[in-house]
């Protein structure tokens, strides 16, 4: 996440984004978590965020990042810029997802940042095509030099995301590894008022493997979830209806349309617009 990320602080609201990328609702079929997020179809990347209810006050959220397994490393900036923002670079190490919090006050390699507590949730997976990192981050709404949504968790935020498609990290087993500059970045607007979920406590109940950077060499391996239930003839709203390796129903219930959310990884049934 070096100098080409974003040099100026974003003072952008959903209203001023106009036709730019804006988060929409989607649900991850593997975890059952419904996010507010954005899919970059060019880079085959999906980034989603969900927060607990506004009351009582909380300092945490859940983030999903789905990226091609071939990428050397990827990441998201919760403050929409490189410097003075909470950053989450991650990469696969075999079947393990290595992910930690970082921070920098300049356009140099960001270093491990103490404070955030990261828990990879069980639905996180690495397969032959994609890395699906779903993690809970506690003590993460405020950081040195900034905060999510500029401190208004019912307002708007801009998230930036990056990818290195050509080079990996120096030591994939080390969460604090050095890595080369990304060769792609973009950003999207997030309406935080739509990202609070009454189901949040259910979403975090299956979390496993806690790490607090920079205490450990790597994050805890993800534990894939599975189901043995037979698919229905038609799929319900927010259910998966397509994607690589999908063998379940591909026809949505009446009034729903199968929408590609993260090609070719995942499609889901959504209300027809």
CSV table of C-alpha atoms in Angstrom, one decimal:
chain,number,residue,atom,x,y,z
A,1,UNK,CA,0.0,0.0,0.0
A,2,UNK,CA,2.5,2.6,-1.1
A,3,UNK,CA,2.3,6.1,-2.6
A,4,UNK,CA,-0.1,5.4,-5.4
A,5,UNK,CA,-2.9,4.4,-3.1
A,6,UNK,CA,-4.5,7.8,-2.3
A,7,UNK,CA,-2.5,10.9,-1.4
A,8,UNK,CA,-5.2,13.1,0.0
A,9,UNK,CA,-7.7,12.6,2.7
A,10,UNK,CA,-11.1,11.7,1.3
A,11,UNK,CA,-13.9,14.2,2.2
A,12,UNK,CA,-16.4,12.4,0.0
A,13,UNK,CA,-20.0,11.5,0.9
A,14,UNK,CA,-22.3,9.1,-0.8
A,15,UNK,CA,-24.1,12.1,-2.3
A,16,UNK,CA,-20.9,13.5,-3.9
A,17,UNK,CA,-19.8,10.2,-5.2
A,18,UNK,CA,-22.4,10.5,-8.0
A,19,UNK,CA,-21.9,7.7,-10.5
A,20,UNK,CA,-18.8,6.3,-8.7
A,21,UNK,CA,-18.7,3.0,-7.0
A,22,UNK,CA,-21.1,2.7,-4.1
A,23,UNK,CA,-21.7,-0.3,-1.8
A,24,UNK,CA,-24.9,-2.4,-2.1
A,25,UNK,CA,-26.3,-5.2,0.0
A,26,UNK,CA,-25.3,-8.8,-0.6
A,27,UNK,CA,-25.1,-12.0,1.5
A,28,UNK,CA,-22.3,-14.5,1.5
A,29,UNK,CA,-23.8,-18.0,1.1
A,30,UNK,CA,-20.9,-19.8,2.9
A,31,UNK,CA,-21.1,-17.8,6.1
A,32,UNK,CA,-24.7,-16.5,5.9
A,33,UNK,CA,-23.4,-13.0,6.7
A,34,UNK,CA,-25.1,-10.2,4.9
A,35,UNK,CA,-22.8,-7.3,4.0
A,36,UNK,CA,-22.8,-3.8,2.5
A,37,UNK,CA,-20.1,-4.0,-0.1
A,38,UNK,CA,-18.8,-3.6,-3.6
A,39,UNK,CA,-17.5,-6.0,-6.3
A,40,UNK,CA,-14.8,-4.8,-8.7
A,41,UNK,CA,-15.7,-6.9,-11.7
A,42,UNK,CA,-12.4,-5.9,-13.5
A,43,UNK,CA,-10.2,-7.3,-10.7
A,44,UNK,CA,-12.7,-10.0,-9.5
A,45,UNK,CA,-12.5,-8.5,-5.9
A,46,UNK,CA,-15.4,-8.2,-3.4
A,47,UNK,CA,-15.1,-6.1,-0.2
A,48,UNK,CA,-17.9,-6.0,2.3
A,49,UNK,CA,-18.5,-4.6,5.8
A,50,UNK,CA,-21.1,-5.2,8.5
A,51,UNK,CA,-21.4,-3.4,11.9
A,52,UNK,CA,-23.3,-4.2,15.1
A,53,UNK,CA,-26.3,-2.2,16.0
A,54,UNK,CA,-25.7,1.5,16.9
A,55,UNK,CA,-26.7,0.9,20.5
A,56,UNK,CA,-25.0,0.0,22.7
A,57,UNK,CA,-21.9,1.8,21.2
A,58,UNK,CA,-19.3,-0.6,19.8
A,59,UNK,CA,-15.8,-0.4,18.4
A,60,UNK,CA,-15.9,-3.4,16.0
A,61,UNK,CA,-17.1,-4.7,12.7
A,62,UNK,CA,-16.8,-7.6,10.3
A,63,UNK,CA,-15.0,-7.3,7.0
A,64,UNK,CA,-15.1,-9.7,4.0
A,65,UNK,CA,-12.5,-9.6,1.2
A,66,UNK,CA,-12.8,-12.1,-1.7
A,67,UNK,CA,-9.9,-12.0,-4.2
A,68,UNK,CA,-8.3,-14.3,-6.7
A,69,UNK,CA,-5.8,-16.8,-5.1
A,70,UNK,CA,-3.3,-15.9,-7.8
A,71,UNK,CA,-2.8,-12.4,-6.4
A,72,UNK,CA,0.4,-11.9,-4.4
A,73,UNK,CA,-1.3,-9.8,-1.7
A,74,UNK,CA,-4.4,-7.6,-1.4
A,75,UNK,CA,-5.7,-5.2,1.2
A,76,UNK,CA,-8.3,-2.7,2.3
A,77,UNK,CA,-7.9,0.8,3.9
A,78,UNK,CA,-10.7,1.6,6.3
A,79,UNK,CA,-10.0,5.3,6.1
A,80,UNK,CA,-9.9,5.4,2.3
A,81,UNK,CA,-6.2,6.4,2.1
A,82,UNK,CA,-2.7,5.3,2.6
A,83,UNK,CA,-1.4,7.4,5.5
A,84,UNK,CA,-3.0,7.7,8.9
A,85,UNK,CA,-5.5,4.9,8.2
A,86,UNK,CA,-6.2,1.4,9.5
A,87,UNK,CA,-4.9,-1.0,6.8
A,88,UNK,CA,-5.5,-4.7,6.4
A,89,UNK,CA,-3.1,-6.4,3.9
A,90,UNK,CA,-3.5,-10.2,3.5
A,91,UNK,CA,-2.4,-13.1,1.4
A,92,UNK,CA,-2.7,-16.9,1.2
A,93,UNK,CA,0.0,-19.1,2.7
A,94,UNK,CA,-1.0,-22.6,1.5
A,95,UNK,CA,-4.4,-23.1,3.0
A,96,UNK,CA,-3.8,-20.4,5.6
A,97,UNK,CA,-4.9,-16.8,5.4
A,98,UNK,CA,-2.3,-14.4,6.8
A,99,UNK,CA,-3.8,-11.1,7.8
A,100,UNK,CA,-2.9,-8.3,10.2
A,101,UNK,CA,-3.5,-4.7,11.0
A,102,UNK,CA,-1.0,-2.1,9.7
A,103,UNK,CA,-0.5,1.7,9.8
A,104,UNK,CA,1.8,4.4,8.5
A,105,UNK,CA,2.0,8.2,8.5
A,106,UNK,CA,3.8,8.4,5.2
A,107,UNK,CA,3.9,6.7,1.8
A,108,UNK,CA,6.2,3.9,2.8
A,109,UNK,CA,5.8,0.2,3.8
A,110,UNK,CA,3.1,0.2,6.5
A,111,UNK,CA,4.2,-1.6,9.7
A,112,UNK,CA,2.2,-3.7,12.2
A,113,UNK,CA,-0.2,-1.7,14.3
A,114,UNK,CA,-1.0,-2.6,17.9
A,115,UNK,CA,-4.5,-2.3,19.2
A,116,UNK,CA,-6.9,-4.0,16.8
A,117,UNK,CA,-7.9,-7.6,17.6
A,118,UNK,CA,-8.5,-9.7,14.6
A,119,UNK,CA,-10.5,-13.0,14.5
A,120,UNK,CA,-10.8,-14.9,11.3
A,121,UNK,CA,-14.3,-16.5,11.1
A,122,UNK,CA,-14.8,-20.2,10.2
A,123,UNK,CA,-16.2,-19.5,6.7
A,124,UNK,CA,-12.8,-18.0,5.6
A,125,UNK,CA,-11.3,-20.3,3.0
A,126,UNK,CA,-8.5,-20.7,0.4
A,127,UNK,CA,-9.3,-22.7,-2.6
A,128,UNK,CA,-7.8,-23.1,-6.1
A,129,UNK,CA,-9.4,-19.9,-7.4
A,130,UNK,CA,-10.1,-17.5,-4.5
A,131,UNK,CA,-9.2,-16.4,-1.1
A,132,UNK,CA,-12.3,-15.6,1.0
A,133,UNK,CA,-11.2,-13.7,4.2
A,134,UNK,CA,-13.9,-12.9,6.7
A,135,UNK,CA,-12.7,-11.4,9.9
A,136,UNK,CA,-14.0,-9.7,13.0
A,137,UNK,CA,-12.0,-6.6,14.1
A,138,UNK,CA,-12.4,-5.3,17.6
A,139,UNK,CA,-11.0,-1.9,18.7
A,140,UNK,CA,-11.1,-0.9,15.1
A,141,UNK,CA,-13.4,2.1,14.5
A,142,UNK,CA,-10.8,4.6,15.8
A,143,UNK,CA,-7.1,4.6,15.1
A,144,UNK,CA,-4.2,7.0,15.2
A,145,UNK,CA,-5.0,9.9,12.9
A,146,UNK,CA,-8.5,8.8,11.9
A,147,UNK,CA,-11.7,6.9,12.4
A,148,UNK,CA,-14.3,5.0,10.4
A,149,UNK,CA,-16.7,7.4,8.8
A,150,UNK,CA,-14.8,10.3,10.4
A,151,UNK,CA,-16.3,9.3,13.7
A,152,UNK,CA,-19.9,9.1,12.6
A,153,UNK,CA,-20.9,5.4,12.5
A,154,UNK,CA,-24.3,6.3,11.1
A,155,UNK,CA,-22.8,8.5,8.3
A,156,UNK,CA,-20.8,7.7,5.3
A,157,UNK,CA,-17.3,6.3,4.7
A,158,UNK,CA,-14.9,5.7,1.7
A,159,UNK,CA,-13.0,2.5,1.7
A,160,UNK,CA,-10.0,1.9,-0.6
A,161,UNK,CA,-8.7,-1.5,-1.7
A,162,UNK,CA,-5.5,-2.6,-3.4
A,163,UNK,CA,-4.0,-5.6,-5.1
A,164,UNK,CA,-0.6,-6.8,-6.1
A,165,UNK,CA,-1.2,-9.1,-9.1
A,166,UNK,CA,2.5,-9.6,-10.0
A,167,UNK,CA,4.5,-10.0,-6.9
A,168,UNK,CA,4.0,-11.7,-3.5
A,169,UNK,CA,5.3,-11.0,-0.1
A,170,UNK,CA,8.9,-11.7,1.1
A,171,UNK,CA,7.8,-14.3,3.7
A,172,UNK,CA,4.2,-15.6,3.3
A,173,UNK,CA,4.3,-17.2,6.7
A,174,UNK,CA,5.0,-13.9,8.5
A,175,UNK,CA,2.1,-11.6,9.2
A,176,UNK,CA,4.7,-8.7,9.5
A,177,UNK,CA,6.4,-9.6,6.2
A,178,UNK,CA,7.6,-6.8,3.9
A,179,UNK,CA,6.1,-6.7,0.4
A,180,UNK,CA,6.4,-4.7,-2.8
A,181,UNK,CA,4.0,-1.9,-3.8
A,182,UNK,CA,0.6,-2.8,-5.2
A,183,UNK,CA,-0.1,-2.3,-8.9
A,184,UNK,CA,-3.9,-1.7,-8.5
A,185,UNK,CA,-6.1,0.4,-6.3
A,186,UNK,CA,-9.7,1.7,-6.3
A,187,UNK,CA,-12.3,2.9,-3.8
A,188,UNK,CA,-16.0,2.9,-3.1
A,189,UNK,CA,-18.5,4.7,-0.9
A,190,UNK,CA,-20.2,3.0,2.0
A,191,UNK,CA,-23.4,4.2,3.7
A,192,UNK,CA,-22.7,3.1,7.3
A,193,UNK,CA,-26.3,3.7,8.3
A,194,UNK,CA,-27.2,0.7,6.1
A,195,UNK,CA,-24.4,-1.5,7.5
A,196,UNK,CA,-25.7,-2.1,11.0
A,197,UNK,CA,-27.2,-5.5,11.5
A,198,UNK,CA,-29.3,-6.9,14.3
A,199,UNK,CA,-27.9,-10.3,13.5
A,200,UNK,CA,-24.3,-9.2,14.3
A,201,UNK,CA,-24.1,-11.3,17.5
A,202,UNK,CA,-25.1,-14.4,15.5
A,203,UNK,CA,-22.5,-13.6,12.8
A,204,UNK,CA,-19.6,-13.5,15.3
A,205,UNK,CA,-20.6,-16.6,17.3
A,206,UNK,CA,-18.5,-18.9,15.2
A,207,UNK,CA,-15.3,-17.0,15.3
A,208,UNK,CA,-12.0,-18.9,15.8
A,209,UNK,CA,-8.3,-18.1,16.2
A,210,UNK,CA,-7.6,-14.6,17.6
A,211,UNK,CA,-4.5,-12.7,16.8
A,212,UNK,CA,-3.4,-9.2,17.8
A,213,UNK,CA,-0.7,-7.8,15.6
A,214,UNK,CA,2.2,-7.8,15.9
A,215,UNK,CA,2.3,-10.5,18.6
A,216,UNK,CA,2.3,-13.6,16.3
A,217,UNK,CA,4.0,-14.7,13.1
A,218,UNK,CA,0.7,-15.3,11.3
A,219,UNK,CA,-3.0,-15.4,11.5
A,220,UNK,CA,-4.9,-18.6,12.4
A,221,UNK,CA,-5.8,-20.9,9.6
A,222,UNK,CA,-9.4,-20.6,8.4
A,223,UNK,CA,-11.7,-23.5,9.1
A,224,UNK,CA,-14.0,-24.2,6.1
A,225,UNK,CA,-17.7,-24.6,6.9
A,226,UNK,CA,-19.8,-27.3,5.2
A,227,UNK,CA,-23.4,-28.4,4.9
A,228,UNK,CA,-25.0,-31.7,4.0
A,229,UNK,CA,-28.5,-30.4,3.3
A,230,UNK,CA,-29.9,-31.1,-0.1
A,231,UNK,CA,-30.5,-28.0,-2.3
A,232,UNK,CA,-34.0,-26.9,-3.0
A,233,UNK,CA,-35.5,-26.8,-6.5
A,234,UNK,CA,-35.4,-23.0,-6.4
A,235,UNK,CA,-33.2,-20.7,-4.4
A,236,UNK,CA,-34.5,-18.1,-2.0
A,237,UNK,CA,-33.5,-14.4,-1.7
A,238,UNK,CA,-29.8,-13.9,-1.0
A,239,UNK,CA,-29.2,-17.6,-1.6
A,240,UNK,CA,-26.4,-18.8,-3.9
A,241,UNK,CA,-27.5,-19.6,-7.5
A,242,UNK,CA,-24.2,-19.8,-9.4
A,243,UNK,CA,-20.4,-19.7,-9.3
A,244,UNK,CA,-17.4,-21.9,-9.8
A,245,UNK,CA,-18.1,-25.4,-8.5
A,246,UNK,CA,-21.7,-24.6,-7.5
A,247,UNK,CA,-23.9,-27.7,-7.7
A,248,UNK,CA,-27.1,-26.3,-6.0
A,249,UNK,CA,-30.1,-24.6,-7.5
A,250,UNK,CA,-29.6,-22.1,-10.3
A,251,UNK,CA,-33.2,-21.0,-10.6
A,252,UNK,CA,-34.4,-18.3,-8.2
A,253,UNK,CA,-37.8,-18.1,-6.6
A,254,UNK,CA,-40.6,-16.0,-8.2
A,255,UNK,CA,-39.7,-12.3,-8.2
A,256,UNK,CA,-36.0,-12.9,-7.8
A,257,UNK,CA,-33.1,-12.8,-10.3
A,258,UNK,CA,-29.8,-14.6,-10.2
A,259,UNK,CA,-27.2,-11.8,-10.0
A,260,UNK,CA,-23.4,-12.2,-10.4
A,261,UNK,CA,-21.9,-10.7,-7.3
A,262,UNK,CA,-18.2,-11.9,-7.6
A,263,UNK,CA,-17.6,-13.4,-11.0
A,264,UNK,CA,-16.9,-16.3,-11.5
A,265,UNK,CA,-16.9,-17.1,-7.8
A,266,UNK,CA,-20.4,-16.3,-6.6
A,267,UNK,CA,-23.9,-15.4,-7.8
A,268,UNK,CA,-27.0,-14.9,-5.5
A,269,UNK,CA,-30.7,-14.4,-5.8
A,270,UNK,CA,-31.8,-10.8,-5.4
A,271,UNK,CA,-35.1,-9.0,-5.8
A,272,UNK,CA,-35.7,-8.0,-9.4
A,273,UNK,CA,-35.1,-4.3,-9.9
